[in-house]
Amino acid sequence: MASVAGRATASTPGAFPPLPRAVVQSFYRRMRAVAPAAVGAIERDRAGDPERAFADTACGRLARSLDDAGLRALGMWTHHWCMRFYDDDTRAARRLVREIAARPGLGWTADEVRWMLRESVWAGPGAAERFTLPRAAAAQLPATDSPFDELPPEAQVPHQRRPDRSG
């Protein structure tokens, strides 16, 4: 199992510029709001049929019930949970992360992406899918807000090319 250091790493200087405490607190407040429903849905899906279509799962129903901000908070909480407890028990949660990562236009902020990237870096290579959500979220940011340049060299994530929509 891989583990991250948690809240302390969210604003620790070092490889990353620190995030303001108020920003980090807002992330945790939003994630706490969705956490009880997320835990319940993940537990029901862990006990259910893993081959069921996502829309028919408890996680799928939860995701459908949330607006974009709620879905971002759910993605961040689930990503955080997976980075702390990455093992076979997180299959349903990792599926939820992949489903949220596939959703365009959720309005991710650069600070949200930076926070998830920190979680991913601290989790280490044992968490094979650790960049799934931050990479997808970063691809939705304007190129000028790309946080990938802030990663230490050993954790660089390839930039994703967005389709040219100019013409």
mmCIF file of N, CA and C in Angstrom, residues 57-133:
data_model
loop_
_atom_site.group_PDB
_atom_site.id
_atom_site.type_symbol
_atom_site.label_atom_id
_atom_site.label_comp_id
_atom_site.label_asym_id
_atom_site.label_seq_id
_atom_site.Cartn_x
_atom_site.Cartn_y
_atom_site.Cartn_z
ATOM 1 N N THR A 57 -24.178 1.666 -11.114
ATOM 2 C CA THR A 57 -23.536 1.444 -9.820
ATOM 3 C C THR A 57 -23.920 2.552 -8.845
ATOM 4 N N ALA A 58 -23.649 2.326 -7.569
ATOM 5 C CA ALA A 58 -23.892 3.355 -6.560
ATOM 6 C C ALA A 58 -23.032 4.586 -6.836
ATOM 7 N N CYS A 59 -21.789 4.370 -7.249
ATOM 8 C CA CYS A 59 -20.918 5.499 -7.585
ATOM 9 C C CYS A 59 -21.448 6.260 -8.790
ATOM 10 N N GLY A 60 -21.955 5.547 -9.762
ATOM 11 C CA GLY A 60 -22.535 6.186 -10.939
ATOM 12 C C GLY A 60 -23.746 7.033 -10.582
ATOM 13 N N ARG A 61 -24.603 6.505 -9.716
ATOM 14 C CA ARG A 61 -25.770 7.274 -9.283
ATOM 15 C C ARG A 61 -25.347 8.504 -8.487
ATOM 16 N N LEU A 62 -24.345 8.354 -7.626
ATOM 17 C CA LEU A 62 -23.847 9.495 -6.866
ATOM 18 C C LEU A 62 -23.286 10.554 -7.808
ATOM 19 N N ALA A 63 -22.470 10.151 -8.752
ATOM 20 C CA ALA A 63 -21.874 11.100 -9.696
ATOM 21 C C ALA A 63 -22.957 11.850 -10.474
ATOM 22 N N ARG A 64 -24.010 11.158 -10.875
ATOM 23 C CA ARG A 64 -25.107 11.801 -11.607
ATOM 24 C C ARG A 64 -25.832 12.831 -10.751
ATOM 25 N N SER A 65 -25.828 12.646 -9.452
ATOM 26 C CA SER A 65 -26.595 13.537 -8.569
ATOM 27 C C SER A 65 -25.864 14.848 -8.256
ATOM 28 N N LEU A 66 -24.612 14.978 -8.659
ATOM 29 C CA LEU A 66 -23.807 16.136 -8.285
ATOM 30 C C LEU A 66 -23.640 17.123 -9.438
ATOM 31 N N ASP A 67 -23.546 18.400 -9.090
ATOM 32 C CA ASP A 67 -23.186 19.406 -10.087
ATOM 33 C C ASP A 67 -21.672 19.340 -10.311
ATOM 34 N N ASP A 68 -21.151 20.190 -11.183
ATOM 35 C CA ASP A 68 -19.724 20.139 -11.517
ATOM 36 C C ASP A 68 -18.824 20.340 -10.292
ATOM 37 N N ALA A 69 -19.171 21.307 -9.427
ATOM 38 C CA ALA A 69 -18.351 21.551 -8.234
ATOM 39 C C ALA A 69 -18.381 20.337 -7.305
ATOM 40 N N GLY A 70 -19.548 19.731 -7.156
ATOM 41 C CA GLY A 70 -19.659 18.528 -6.322
ATOM 42 C C GLY A 70 -18.890 17.368 -6.917
ATOM 43 N N LEU A 71 -18.919 17.251 -8.239
ATOM 44 C CA LEU A 71 -18.185 16.170 -8.903
ATOM 45 C C LEU A 71 -16.677 16.384 -8.782
ATOM 46 N N ARG A 72 -16.222 17.629 -8.851
ATOM 47 C CA ARG A 72 -14.797 17.896 -8.631
ATOM 48 C C ARG A 72 -14.404 17.515 -7.203
ATOM 49 N N ALA A 73 -15.244 17.883 -6.232
ATOM 50 C CA ALA A 73 -14.959 17.536 -4.827
ATOM 51 C C ALA A 73 -14.954 16.022 -4.644
ATOM 52 N N LEU A 74 -15.888 15.335 -5.270
ATOM 53 C CA LEU A 74 -15.929 13.871 -5.197
ATOM 54 C C LEU A 74 -14.664 13.282 -5.816
ATOM 55 N N GLY A 75 -14.263 13.808 -6.956
ATOM 56 C CA GLY A 75 -13.038 13.330 -7.598
ATOM 57 C C GLY A 75 -11.814 13.565 -6.730
ATOM 58 N N MET A 76 -11.735 14.745 -6.130
ATOM 59 C CA MET A 76 -10.589 15.052 -5.272
ATOM 60 C C MET A 76 -10.575 14.157 -4.037
ATOM 61 N N TRP A 77 -11.733 13.957 -3.422
ATOM 62 C CA TRP A 77 -11.778 13.100 -2.233
ATOM 63 C C TRP A 77 -11.397 11.667 -2.604
ATOM 64 N N THR A 78 -11.960 11.167 -3.692
ATOM 65 C CA THR A 78 -11.695 9.790 -4.097
ATOM 66 C C THR A 78 -10.232 9.629 -4.489
ATOM 67 N N HIS A 79 -9.684 10.594 -5.192
ATOM 68 C CA HIS A 79 -8.262 10.578 -5.550
ATOM 69 C C HIS A 79 -7.422 10.539 -4.271
ATOM 70 N N HIS A 80 -7.734 11.399 -3.328
ATOM 71 C CA HIS A 80 -7.015 11.461 -2.049
ATOM 72 C C HIS A 80 -7.093 10.117 -1.329
ATOM 73 N N TRP A 81 -8.274 9.539 -1.275
ATOM 74 C CA TRP A 81 -8.483 8.250 -0.606
ATOM 75 C C TRP A 81 -7.676 7.156 -1.299
ATOM 76 N N CYS A 82 -7.703 7.144 -2.609
ATOM 77 C CA CYS A 82 -6.951 6.125 -3.359
ATOM 78 C C CYS A 82 -5.445 6.273 -3.146
ATOM 79 N N MET A 83 -4.959 7.506 -3.071
ATOM 80 C CA MET A 83 -3.529 7.711 -2.885
ATOM 81 C C MET A 83 -3.084 7.263 -1.495
ATOM 82 N N ARG A 84 -3.956 7.333 -0.525
ATOM 83 C CA ARG A 84 -3.609 6.912 0.829
ATOM 84 C C ARG A 84 -3.712 5.398 0.995
ATOM 85 N N PHE A 85 -4.642 4.769 0.303
ATOM 86 C CA PHE A 85 -4.912 3.344 0.510
ATOM 87 C C PHE A 85 -4.972 2.616 -0.816
ATOM 88 N N TYR A 86 -3.915 2.680 -1.601
ATOM 89 C CA TYR A 86 -3.913 2.112 -2.945
ATOM 90 C C TYR A 86 -3.651 0.617 -2.882
ATOM 91 N N ASP A 87 -4.691 -0.166 -3.135
ATOM 92 C CA ASP A 87 -4.542 -1.615 -3.180
ATOM 93 C C ASP A 87 -5.763 -2.199 -3.905
ATOM 94 N N ASP A 88 -5.928 -3.504 -3.842
ATOM 95 C CA ASP A 88 -7.058 -4.132 -4.534
ATOM 96 C C ASP A 88 -8.402 -3.677 -3.996
ATOM 97 N N ASP A 89 -8.431 -3.210 -2.764
ATOM 98 C CA ASP A 89 -9.670 -2.755 -2.168
ATOM 99 C C ASP A 89 -10.167 -1.444 -2.765
ATOM 100 N N THR A 90 -9.331 -0.774 -3.523
ATOM 101 C CA THR A 90 -9.718 0.517 -4.085
ATOM 102 C C THR A 90 -10.195 0.414 -5.537
ATOM 103 N N ARG A 91 -10.473 -0.784 -6.009
ATOM 104 C CA ARG A 91 -10.916 -0.947 -7.408
ATOM 105 C C ARG A 91 -12.119 -0.071 -7.736
ATOM 106 N N ALA A 92 -13.151 -0.090 -6.896
ATOM 107 C CA ALA A 92 -14.357 0.705 -7.161
ATOM 108 C C ALA A 92 -14.033 2.189 -7.137
ATOM 109 N N ALA A 93 -13.185 2.604 -6.209
ATOM 110 C CA ALA A 93 -12.806 4.012 -6.116
ATOM 111 C C ALA A 93 -11.974 4.423 -7.328
ATOM 112 N N ARG A 94 -11.050 3.566 -7.750
ATOM 113 C CA ARG A 94 -10.243 3.893 -8.931
ATOM 114 C C ARG A 94 -11.118 3.974 -10.174
ATOM 115 N N ARG A 95 -12.145 3.163 -10.246
ATOM 116 C CA ARG A 95 -13.078 3.243 -11.371
ATOM 117 C C ARG A 95 -13.804 4.585 -11.340
ATOM 118 N N LEU A 96 -14.219 5.011 -10.151
ATOM 119 C CA LEU A 96 -14.871 6.309 -10.015
ATOM 120 C C LEU A 96 -13.935 7.425 -10.459
ATOM 121 N N VAL A 97 -12.676 7.371 -10.064
ATOM 122 C CA VAL A 97 -11.694 8.375 -10.478
ATOM 123 C C VAL A 97 -11.571 8.394 -11.999
ATOM 124 N N ARG A 98 -11.488 7.216 -12.621
ATOM 125 C CA ARG A 98 -11.372 7.162 -14.096
ATOM 126 C C ARG A 98 -12.606 7.759 -14.767
ATOM 127 N N GLU A 99 -13.772 7.478 -14.223
ATOM 128 C CA GLU A 99 -15.013 8.019 -14.800
ATOM 129 C C GLU A 99 -15.062 9.539 -14.685
ATOM 130 N N ILE A 100 -14.656 10.065 -13.536
ATOM 131 C CA ILE A 100 -14.634 11.525 -13.364
ATOM 132 C C ILE A 100 -13.579 12.130 -14.276
ATOM 133 N N ALA A 101 -12.438 11.483 -14.409
ATOM 134 C CA ALA A 101 -11.369 11.973 -15.287
ATOM 135 C C ALA A 101 -11.836 12.066 -16.741
ATOM 136 N N ALA A 102 -12.759 11.215 -17.134
ATOM 137 C CA ALA A 102 -13.234 11.199 -18.517
ATOM 138 C C ALA A 102 -14.270 12.289 -18.801
ATOM 139 N N ARG A 103 -14.703 12.997 -17.785
ATOM 140 C CA ARG A 103 -15.741 14.023 -17.968
ATOM 141 C C ARG A 103 -15.108 15.367 -18.307
ATOM 142 N N PRO A 104 -15.450 15.893 -19.474
ATOM 143 C CA PRO A 104 -14.904 17.201 -19.857
ATOM 144 C C PRO A 104 -15.679 18.346 -19.205
ATOM 145 N N GLY A 105 -15.033 19.487 -19.117
ATOM 146 C CA GLY A 105 -15.720 20.710 -18.730
ATOM 147 C C GLY A 105 -16.168 20.811 -17.287
ATOM 148 N N LEU A 106 -15.432 20.195 -16.358
ATOM 149 C CA LEU A 106 -15.842 20.264 -14.951
ATOM 150 C C LEU A 106 -15.382 21.548 -14.267
ATOM 151 N N GLY A 107 -14.578 22.352 -14.935
ATOM 152 C CA GLY A 107 -14.156 23.625 -14.368
ATOM 153 C C GLY A 107 -13.049 23.522 -13.343
ATOM 154 N N TRP A 108 -12.131 22.580 -13.543
ATOM 155 C CA TRP A 108 -11.018 22.408 -12.612
ATOM 156 C C TRP A 108 -10.224 23.699 -12.485
ATOM 157 N N THR A 109 -9.696 23.951 -11.299
ATOM 158 C CA THR A 109 -8.814 25.105 -11.096
ATOM 159 C C THR A 109 -7.374 24.619 -11.041
ATOM 160 N N ALA A 110 -6.458 25.522 -11.308
ATOM 161 C CA ALA A 110 -5.036 25.165 -11.247
ATOM 162 C C ALA A 110 -4.655 24.715 -9.835
ATOM 163 N N ASP A 111 -5.221 25.352 -8.807
ATOM 164 C CA ASP A 111 -4.912 24.942 -7.429
ATOM 165 C C ASP A 111 -5.415 23.534 -7.135
ATOM 166 N N GLU A 112 -6.589 23.169 -7.642
ATOM 167 C CA GLU A 112 -7.090 21.804 -7.444
ATOM 168 C C GLU A 112 -6.150 20.793 -8.089
ATOM 169 N N VAL A 113 -5.700 21.112 -9.293
ATOM 170 C CA VAL A 113 -4.781 20.214 -10.004
ATOM 171 C C VAL A 113 -3.457 20.120 -9.261
ATOM 172 N N ARG A 114 -2.943 21.254 -8.799
ATOM 173 C CA ARG A 114 -1.681 21.241 -8.044
ATOM 174 C C ARG A 114 -1.806 20.374 -6.794
ATOM 175 N N TRP A 115 -2.919 20.500 -6.100
ATOM 176 C CA TRP A 115 -3.129 19.710 -4.886
ATOM 177 C C TRP A 115 -3.124 18.213 -5.215
ATOM 178 N N MET A 116 -3.851 17.831 -6.283
ATOM 179 C CA MET A 116 -3.889 16.412 -6.662
ATOM 180 C C MET A 116 -2.518 15.919 -7.120
ATOM 181 N N LEU A 117 -1.782 16.760 -7.832
ATOM 182 C CA LEU A 117 -0.442 16.368 -8.263
ATOM 183 C C LEU A 117 0.459 16.098 -7.056
ATOM 184 N N ARG A 118 0.364 16.938 -6.032
ATOM 185 C CA ARG A 118 1.157 16.713 -4.820
ATOM 186 C C ARG A 118 0.804 15.376 -4.196
ATOM 187 N N GLU A 119 -0.487 15.093 -4.096
ATOM 188 C CA GLU A 119 -0.932 13.818 -3.550
ATOM 189 C C GLU A 119 -0.334 12.671 -4.366
ATOM 190 N N SER A 120 -0.341 12.829 -5.674
ATOM 191 C CA SER A 120 0.151 11.788 -6.569
ATOM 192 C C SER A 120 1.648 11.571 -6.429
ATOM 193 N N VAL A 121 2.395 12.658 -6.358
ATOM 194 C CA VAL A 121 3.842 12.551 -6.225
ATOM 195 C C VAL A 121 4.189 11.882 -4.908
ATOM 196 N N TRP A 122 3.550 12.289 -3.825
ATOM 197 C CA TRP A 122 3.859 11.719 -2.515
ATOM 198 C C TRP A 122 3.432 10.261 -2.411
ATOM 199 N N ALA A 123 2.461 9.847 -3.205
ATOM 200 C CA ALA A 123 2.027 8.445 -3.167
ATOM 201 C C ALA A 123 3.101 7.525 -3.713
ATOM 202 N N GLY A 124 3.852 7.993 -4.677
ATOM 203 C CA GLY A 124 4.929 7.185 -5.229
ATOM 204 C C GLY A 124 4.460 6.214 -6.290
ATOM 205 N N PRO A 125 5.400 5.510 -6.902
ATOM 206 C CA PRO A 125 5.103 4.654 -8.045
ATOM 207 C C PRO A 125 4.258 3.432 -7.709
ATOM 208 N N GLY A 126 4.074 3.102 -6.438
ATOM 209 C CA GLY A 126 3.218 1.972 -6.083
ATOM 210 C C GLY A 126 1.767 2.203 -6.464
ATOM 211 N N ALA A 127 1.391 3.462 -6.599
ATOM 212 C CA ALA A 127 0.032 3.822 -7.011
ATOM 213 C C ALA A 127 0.061 4.077 -8.517
ATOM 214 N N ALA A 128 -0.066 3.017 -9.281
ATOM 215 C CA ALA A 128 0.154 3.071 -10.730
ATOM 216 C C ALA A 128 -0.738 4.082 -11.454
ATOM 217 N N GLU A 129 -1.951 4.294 -10.984
ATOM 218 C CA GLU A 129 -2.875 5.208 -11.664
ATOM 219 C C GLU A 129 -2.895 6.585 -11.021
ATOM 220 N N ARG A 130 -1.839 6.928 -10.327
ATOM 221 C CA ARG A 130 -1.859 8.130 -9.502
ATOM 222 C C ARG A 130 -1.996 9.438 -10.266
ATOM 223 N N PHE A 131 -1.681 9.461 -11.539
ATOM 224 C CA PHE A 131 -1.805 10.700 -12.303
ATOM 225 C C PHE A 131 -3.056 10.742 -13.183
ATOM 226 N N THR A 132 -3.927 9.761 -13.082
ATOM 227 C CA THR A 132 -5.114 9.702 -13.943
ATOM 228 C C THR A 132 -5.962 10.963 -13.842
ATOM 229 N N LEU A 133 -6.405 11.309 -12.650
ATOM 230 C CA LEU A 133 -7.292 12.464 -12.503
ATOM 231 C C LEU A 133 -6.548 13.789 -12.645
#
